[in-house]
Coordinates of C-alpha atoms and ligand atoms in Angstrom, one line a residue:
M1 CA 21.2 21.3 7.1
S2 CA 20.2 22.2 3.5
F3 CA 19.1 25.8 2.8
A4 CA 17.0 24.7 -0.2
N5 CA 13.8 22.7 -0.3
R6 CA 13.9 20.3 -3.3
Q7 CA 10.3 19.8 -4.5
I8 CA 9.0 17.4 -7.2
L9 CA 6.0 18.8 -8.9
L10 CA 3.4 17.1 -11.2
A11 CA 4.3 18.5 -14.7
A12 CA 2.0 16.3 -16.8
R13 CA -0.7 13.7 -16.4
P14 CA 0.8 10.3 -17.2
V15 CA -0.6 8.3 -20.1
G16 CA 0.1 4.6 -19.3
M17 CA 3.2 4.1 -17.2
I18 CA 4.7 7.1 -15.4
K19 CA 7.5 8.8 -17.2
P20 CA 10.3 11.1 -15.9
T21 CA 8.8 14.0 -18.0
D22 CA 5.6 13.8 -15.9
F23 CA 7.6 15.5 -13.2
R24 CA 9.5 18.8 -12.7
S25 CA 12.0 19.5 -10.0
V26 CA 12.4 22.9 -8.3
E27 CA 14.3 24.3 -5.4
T28 CA 12.6 26.8 -3.1
P29 CA 13.8 28.3 0.2
V30 CA 13.2 26.2 3.3
P31 CA 10.0 27.7 4.7
V32 CA 10.0 29.6 8.0
P33 CA 7.1 28.6 10.3
G34 CA 4.8 31.5 11.2
D35 CA 2.4 31.6 14.1
G36 CA 0.8 28.2 14.6
Q37 CA 3.0 26.5 12.0
Y38 CA 5.8 23.9 12.3
L39 CA 8.6 22.7 10.0
V40 CA 9.1 19.1 9.3
R41 CA 12.3 17.6 7.8
N42 CA 11.1 14.7 5.7
I43 CA 12.9 11.4 6.3
Y44 CA 11.0 8.6 4.5
L45 CA 8.5 8.9 1.7
S46 CA 6.0 6.1 1.1
L47 CA 5.4 5.2 -2.5
D48 CA 2.0 3.7 -2.9
P49 CA 0.0 2.5 -6.0
T50 CA -2.8 4.9 -5.1
I51 CA -0.5 7.8 -6.1
R52 CA -1.0 6.8 -9.7
G53 CA -4.7 7.5 -9.4
W54 CA -4.1 10.9 -7.8
M55 CA -2.0 11.8 -10.9
N56 CA -5.1 11.4 -13.2
E57 CA -7.4 14.2 -14.1
E58 CA -10.4 12.8 -12.2
D59 CA -10.8 13.0 -8.4
T60 CA -10.6 9.7 -6.6
Y61 CA -11.3 9.4 -2.8
L62 CA -9.0 12.5 -2.7
P63 CA -8.8 15.4 -5.1
A64 CA -6.6 14.9 -8.1
I65 CA -3.1 16.5 -7.8
K66 CA -3.1 19.7 -9.8
I67 CA -0.5 20.3 -12.5
G68 CA 2.3 22.3 -10.9
E69 CA 1.5 21.1 -7.4
V70 CA 4.0 19.2 -5.2
M71 CA 3.4 15.5 -5.6
R72 CA 1.2 14.2 -2.8
G73 CA 2.7 11.4 -0.8
A74 CA 2.6 10.1 2.8
G75 CA 5.7 9.8 4.9
I76 CA 7.6 10.4 8.1
G77 CA 9.6 13.3 9.2
V78 CA 11.0 15.1 12.2
V79 CA 9.8 18.5 13.5
E80 CA 12.7 20.9 13.4
Q81 CA 11.0 24.2 14.2
S82 CA 7.7 24.8 15.8
S83 CA 5.3 27.6 16.7
N84 CA 2.5 25.2 17.2
P85 CA 1.8 23.8 20.7
A86 CA 0.7 20.4 19.3
Y87 CA 4.1 19.7 17.8
N88 CA 7.4 19.8 19.7
V89 CA 10.9 20.0 18.1
G90 CA 12.1 16.4 17.8
D91 CA 8.7 14.9 17.4
L92 CA 8.5 12.2 14.7
V93 CA 5.4 12.7 12.6
F94 CA 3.5 10.8 10.0
G95 CA 1.2 12.4 7.3
L96 CA 1.1 13.7 3.8
I97 CA 4.6 15.2 3.7
G98 CA 4.7 15.5 -0.1
W99 CA 7.7 14.7 -2.4
Q100 CA 10.0 17.4 -1.0
D101 CA 12.7 17.9 1.6
Y102 CA 10.6 19.9 4.0
F103 CA 6.9 20.1 4.9
L104 CA 5.4 23.2 6.5
G105 CA 2.5 22.2 8.7
G106 CA -0.2 24.0 10.6
G107 CA -1.8 25.9 7.8
N108 CA -4.8 24.4 6.1
D109 CA -3.5 20.9 6.1
A110 CA -5.7 18.4 4.3
M111 CA -4.9 15.9 7.1
P112 CA -3.2 16.7 10.4
M113 CA 0.1 15.1 11.1
M114 CA 0.1 12.3 13.6
V115 CA 2.8 12.3 16.2
L116 CA 4.4 8.8 16.4
P117 CA 4.6 7.0 19.7
P118 CA 8.2 6.5 20.8
G119 CA 10.1 3.3 20.3
I120 CA 8.7 2.2 16.9
P121 CA 11.3 1.8 14.1
L122 CA 10.3 4.4 11.5
T123 CA 10.2 1.9 8.6
A124 CA 7.8 -0.2 10.7
A125 CA 5.6 2.9 11.2
L126 CA 5.4 3.1 7.4
S127 CA 4.7 -0.5 6.8
I128 CA 3.4 -3.0 9.4
Y129 CA 2.1 -0.3 11.8
G130 CA 1.1 2.1 9.1
V131 CA -1.4 2.2 6.3
T132 CA 0.0 -1.1 4.9
G133 CA -0.5 -3.2 8.0
M134 CA -3.8 -1.6 8.7
T135 CA -5.0 -2.3 5.2
A136 CA -4.1 -6.0 5.5
Y137 CA -5.5 -6.3 9.0
F138 CA -8.9 -4.6 8.5
G139 CA -9.4 -5.7 4.9
L140 CA -8.8 -9.3 5.7
L141 CA -10.5 -9.5 9.1
D142 CA -13.3 -7.0 8.8
L143 CA -14.4 -7.7 5.2
G144 CA -12.9 -11.1 4.6
Q145 CA -14.0 -12.5 8.0
P146 CA -11.8 -15.6 7.6
K147 CA -12.6 -18.6 9.8
A148 CA -10.0 -21.2 10.9
G149 CA -9.7 -24.0 8.4
E150 CA -10.9 -21.8 5.4
T151 CA -8.8 -21.1 2.3
V152 CA -7.6 -17.5 1.7
V153 CA -6.1 -16.5 -1.6
V154 CA -4.1 -13.3 -1.8
S155 CA -2.8 -11.6 -5.0
G156 CA 0.1 -9.2 -4.9
A157 CA 1.3 -11.7 -2.3
A158 CA 4.9 -10.5 -2.1
G159 CA 3.9 -6.8 -2.0
A160 CA 3.6 -4.6 1.0
V161 CA -0.1 -5.3 1.8
G162 CA -0.3 -8.9 0.4
S163 CA 2.7 -10.2 2.3
I164 CA 1.1 -9.2 5.6
T165 CA -2.4 -10.3 4.6
G166 CA -1.3 -13.9 4.0
Q167 CA 0.6 -14.1 7.3
I168 CA -2.5 -12.8 9.2
A169 CA -4.6 -15.5 7.5
K170 CA -2.2 -18.1 8.7
L171 CA -2.2 -16.7 12.2
K172 CA -6.0 -17.0 12.1
G173 CA -5.7 -20.7 11.3
C174 CA -6.5 -20.5 7.5
R175 CA -4.7 -21.9 4.5
A176 CA -3.0 -19.1 2.7
I177 CA -2.3 -19.2 -1.1
G178 CA -0.3 -16.4 -2.7
L179 CA -0.2 -15.1 -6.3
A180 CA 3.0 -13.3 -7.3
G181 CA 4.9 -12.4 -10.4
T182 CA 8.3 -14.2 -10.0
D183 CA 9.5 -17.6 -8.7
A184 CA 11.8 -15.7 -6.3
K185 CA 8.8 -13.9 -4.8
C186 CA 6.9 -17.2 -4.5
R187 CA 9.8 -18.8 -2.7
W188 CA 10.0 -15.9 -0.2
V189 CA 6.3 -16.0 0.4
T190 CA 6.2 -19.7 1.2
E191 CA 9.7 -20.3 2.7
D192 CA 10.1 -17.1 4.7
L193 CA 6.5 -16.0 5.4
G194 CA 4.9 -19.4 5.7
F195 CA 2.1 -19.3 3.0
D196 CA 1.0 -22.8 2.1
A197 CA 1.6 -22.3 -1.6
C198 CA 2.3 -19.5 -4.1
I199 CA 1.5 -19.4 -7.8
N200 CA 3.5 -17.5 -10.3
Y201 CA 0.7 -15.9 -12.2
K202 CA 3.0 -15.0 -15.1
T203 CA 4.3 -18.5 -15.9
E204 CA 1.8 -20.9 -14.5
D205 CA -1.6 -22.0 -15.5
M206 CA -3.5 -20.2 -12.8
A207 CA -6.8 -22.0 -13.1
R208 CA -5.2 -25.4 -12.9
R209 CA -2.8 -24.4 -10.1
L210 CA -5.6 -22.8 -8.1
K211 CA -7.5 -26.1 -8.3
E212 CA -4.5 -28.0 -7.1
T213 CA -3.6 -25.6 -4.3
C214 CA -7.2 -25.0 -3.1
P215 CA -8.7 -28.4 -3.3
K216 CA -11.7 -27.3 -1.1
G217 CA -12.3 -24.1 -3.1
I218 CA -11.7 -20.5 -2.2
D219 CA -13.5 -19.0 0.8
V220 CA -11.7 -15.5 0.9
Y221 CA -10.0 -13.8 -2.0
F222 CA -8.0 -10.7 -1.0
D223 CA -7.7 -8.8 -4.3
N224 CA -4.8 -6.4 -4.8
V225 CA -4.7 -6.6 -8.6
G226 CA -8.2 -6.9 -10.3
G227 CA -8.4 -7.7 -14.0
E228 CA -7.9 -11.2 -15.4
I229 CA -6.7 -12.7 -12.1
L230 CA -9.9 -11.7 -10.3
D231 CA -11.9 -13.2 -13.1
I232 CA -10.1 -16.6 -12.8
V233 CA -10.4 -16.6 -9.0
L234 CA -14.2 -16.0 -9.3
T235 CA -14.6 -19.4 -11.1
Q236 CA -13.4 -21.3 -8.0
I237 CA -15.1 -19.5 -5.1
N238 CA -17.1 -21.4 -2.4
L239 CA -20.6 -20.9 -1.1
R240 CA -20.7 -17.6 0.8
A241 CA -17.2 -16.6 -0.3
R242 CA -15.9 -13.1 0.5
I243 CA -14.0 -11.2 -2.2
V244 CA -12.2 -8.3 -0.6
L245 CA -11.5 -5.5 -3.2
C246 CA -8.4 -3.9 -1.8
G247 CA -6.9 -2.7 -5.0
A248 CA -6.7 -3.2 -8.8
I249 CA -3.2 -2.4 -9.7
S250 CA -3.4 -4.2 -13.1
M251 CA -5.7 -1.4 -14.2
Y252 CA -4.0 1.7 -12.8
N253 CA -2.0 2.4 -15.9
A254 CA -4.7 1.3 -18.3
T255 CA -5.5 3.9 -20.9
E256 CA -8.8 2.1 -21.6
F257 CA -10.5 0.0 -18.9
P258 CA -10.8 -3.8 -19.8
P259 CA -14.2 -5.4 -19.8
G260 CA -15.4 -6.3 -16.3
P261 CA -15.0 -9.8 -14.8
K262 CA -17.1 -12.2 -16.8
H263 CA -17.5 -14.6 -13.9
Y264 CA -19.0 -12.2 -11.5
V265 CA -22.2 -14.2 -12.1
N266 CA -20.8 -16.9 -9.8
L267 CA -21.4 -14.4 -6.9
I268 CA -25.1 -15.1 -7.4
G269 CA -25.1 -18.9 -7.3
K270 CA -22.5 -19.0 -4.5
R271 CA -24.4 -16.3 -2.5
A272 CA -21.0 -14.6 -2.3
R273 CA -20.0 -11.1 -1.4
M274 CA -17.6 -8.7 -3.2
E275 CA -16.8 -5.5 -1.3
G276 CA -14.4 -2.6 -1.5
F277 CA -12.9 -0.4 1.2
I278 CA -10.7 2.6 1.8
I279 CA -8.4 2.2 4.8
T280 CA -8.7 5.8 6.1
D281 CA -12.3 4.9 7.1
Y282 CA -10.7 2.7 9.8
L283 CA -8.5 5.4 11.3
P284 CA -10.5 5.4 14.6
R285 CA -9.8 1.7 15.0
F286 CA -6.0 1.7 14.2
A287 CA -5.2 1.2 17.9
E288 CA -7.2 -2.0 17.9
A289 CA -5.1 -3.4 15.1
M290 CA -1.9 -2.4 16.9
G291 CA -3.0 -4.4 19.9
E292 CA -2.8 -7.6 17.8
L293 CA -0.1 -6.7 15.2
G294 CA 2.4 -5.5 17.9
P295 CA 2.6 -8.8 19.9
W296 CA 2.7 -10.9 16.6
V297 CA 5.8 -8.9 15.4
A298 CA 7.4 -9.0 18.9
Q299 CA 7.0 -12.8 19.0
G300 CA 8.5 -13.2 15.5
K301 CA 5.2 -14.5 14.1
L302 CA 4.7 -11.7 11.6
K303 CA 7.4 -10.4 9.3
Y304 CA 7.5 -7.3 7.1
A305 CA 10.0 -6.3 4.4
I306 CA 11.1 -2.9 3.3
D307 CA 12.2 -2.1 -0.3
Q308 CA 14.2 1.1 0.1
V309 CA 15.4 3.5 -2.6
D310 CA 17.8 6.3 -1.5
G311 CA 17.3 9.9 -2.6
L312 CA 14.3 12.1 -3.2
E313 CA 15.5 12.6 -6.7
N314 CA 14.9 8.9 -7.4
A315 CA 11.2 9.0 -6.5
P316 CA 10.0 9.6 -10.0
T317 CA 11.6 6.4 -11.3
A318 CA 11.2 4.4 -8.2
I319 CA 7.5 4.6 -8.2
N320 CA 7.4 2.4 -11.3
R321 CA 8.9 -0.5 -9.3
L322 CA 5.3 -1.0 -8.1
F323 CA 4.0 -1.4 -11.6
T324 CA 6.9 -3.5 -13.0
G325 CA 6.9 -5.7 -9.9
A326 CA 10.4 -4.8 -9.0
N327 CA 9.5 -4.3 -5.4
T328 CA 9.3 -6.9 -2.6
G329 CA 7.5 -5.6 0.5
K330 CA 6.9 -1.9 1.3
L331 CA 8.4 0.6 -1.2
I332 CA 9.9 3.7 0.4
V333 CA 12.3 6.4 -0.5
K334 CA 14.8 7.7 2.0
I335 CA 15.0 11.5 1.8
S336 CA 17.2 12.3 4.8
D337 CA 18.8 10.6 7.8
E338 CA 16.9 9.6 10.9
P339 CA 17.7 11.7 14.0
A340 CA 20.6 10.1 15.9
Ligands
NAP401 N1 -8.1 0.0 -0.2 C1 -7.2 0.6 0.4 O1 -7.4 1.4 1.3 C2 -5.7 0.4 0.1 C3 -4.7 0.8 0.9 C4 -3.4 0.4 0.5 C5 -3.1 -0.3 -0.7 N2 -4.2 -0.6 -1.5 C6 -4.0 -1.4 -2.7 O2 -3.4 -2.6 -2.4 C7 -2.6 -3.0 -3.5 C8 -1.2 -3.3 -3.0 O3 -0.6 -2.1 -2.6 P1 0.9 -2.2 -2.0 O4 1.2 -0.8 -1.5 O5 1.0 -3.3 -1.1 O6 1.8 -2.4 -3.3 P2 2.7 -3.6 -3.6 O7 1.9 -4.9 -3.6 O8 3.9 -3.6 -2.6 O9 3.3 -3.4 -5.0 C9 2.6 -3.6 -6.1 C10 2.8 -5.1 -6.7 O10 1.7 -5.3 -7.5 C11 2.1 -6.3 -8.5 N3 1.6 -5.9 -9.8 C12 1.9 -4.8 -10.5 N4 1.3 -4.8 -11.7 C13 0.6 -5.9 -11.7 C14 -0.3 -6.5 -12.7 N5 -0.5 -5.9 -13.9 N6 -0.9 -7.6 -12.4 C15 -0.7 -8.3 -11.2 N7 0.1 -7.8 -10.3 C16 0.7 -6.6 -10.5 C17 3.6 -6.4 -8.5 O11 4.0 -7.6 -7.9 P3 4.2 -9.0 -8.9 O12 5.6 -9.1 -9.1 O13 3.6 -10.0 -8.0 O14 3.4 -8.7 -10.1 C18 4.0 -5.3 -7.5 O15 5.2 -5.6 -6.8 C19 -2.7 -1.9 -4.5 O16 -3.7 -2.3 -5.5 C20 -3.1 -0.7 -3.7 O17 -3.8 0.2 -4.5 C21 -5.5 -0.3 -1.1

């Protein structure tokens, strides 16, 4: 066991892409839990596009991270010491562990740690059974309301959320068309995950290829990227289409926001709906999603991929994999070993 707690702090607010100089590393003593507190050894850190928004000056759905504060991040760890009856030594927990080796819980935690049920692989708890899987499930089914036979288009299709969304669309009897940034990602999405088609938005003529792959038009668009791609999709939506605004990663590093989608006007003629959501609103319904996702995974009908980088010290560079498109599936950082 280490006697130092490595912590990565926010040193500067990024302008454009995140740079190593936006962070500062420090070592502090491993905290000792006081009355009502517990100490978590962090194992896996989840790297999510939303972190980029938390690094800006303005608050989002959570307060902005302050300069000099430990970087906020969700993840999984194991309770190593506890003076809190709700957490036992050996419990595996999920929550906002931060970019550090150890998390001290039981003070004024923004969000209480969730004790994981036994028997779930930890990487699955961070992906398919975590925020990622829940986002795909409720975003698609609650907001997208796909019906069998309809056409669902998913951007960021080889990413954590997108790769699961398209598979759920297929399981619900829809046609699933992915949009991704490399031919290799497109092959994975169609050949391994079973999407009906995938368009490389960087090299192909998107408007023409959408017409070819969605000959009956688009009923549901699950948008992870926003920007130009959203605008093109809006030209091909069907009557009463549902546009699910999950994310807009193409804009997260923008220093100036691009003009809004020109073709939003099609929402009027098509009586279509465009709606955003934040997955934490669905926390009380996570068990419902588990009831359907669990059996699909167990039966081999739903796959998930993990993109793992080793070492907390690599988190500041690894996060840019999300913005360069280097990741396939859920991006995580391994901080320490899982308990034997
Ligand atoms: N609403 C919610 O509650 C909620 C919850 C979780 C996630 N999200 C959102 O869901 C989206 C996906 O998140 P994730 O965790 O699954 O990340 P991810 O898709 O695994 O990773 C991001 C991917 O986005 C693509 N990308 C990056 N820059 C792009 C650009 N300029 N234009 C088009 N594509 C670009 C890259 O793939 P390519 O190689 O294909 O470009 C990259 O691999 C994000 O927008 C995130 O903010 C929302």
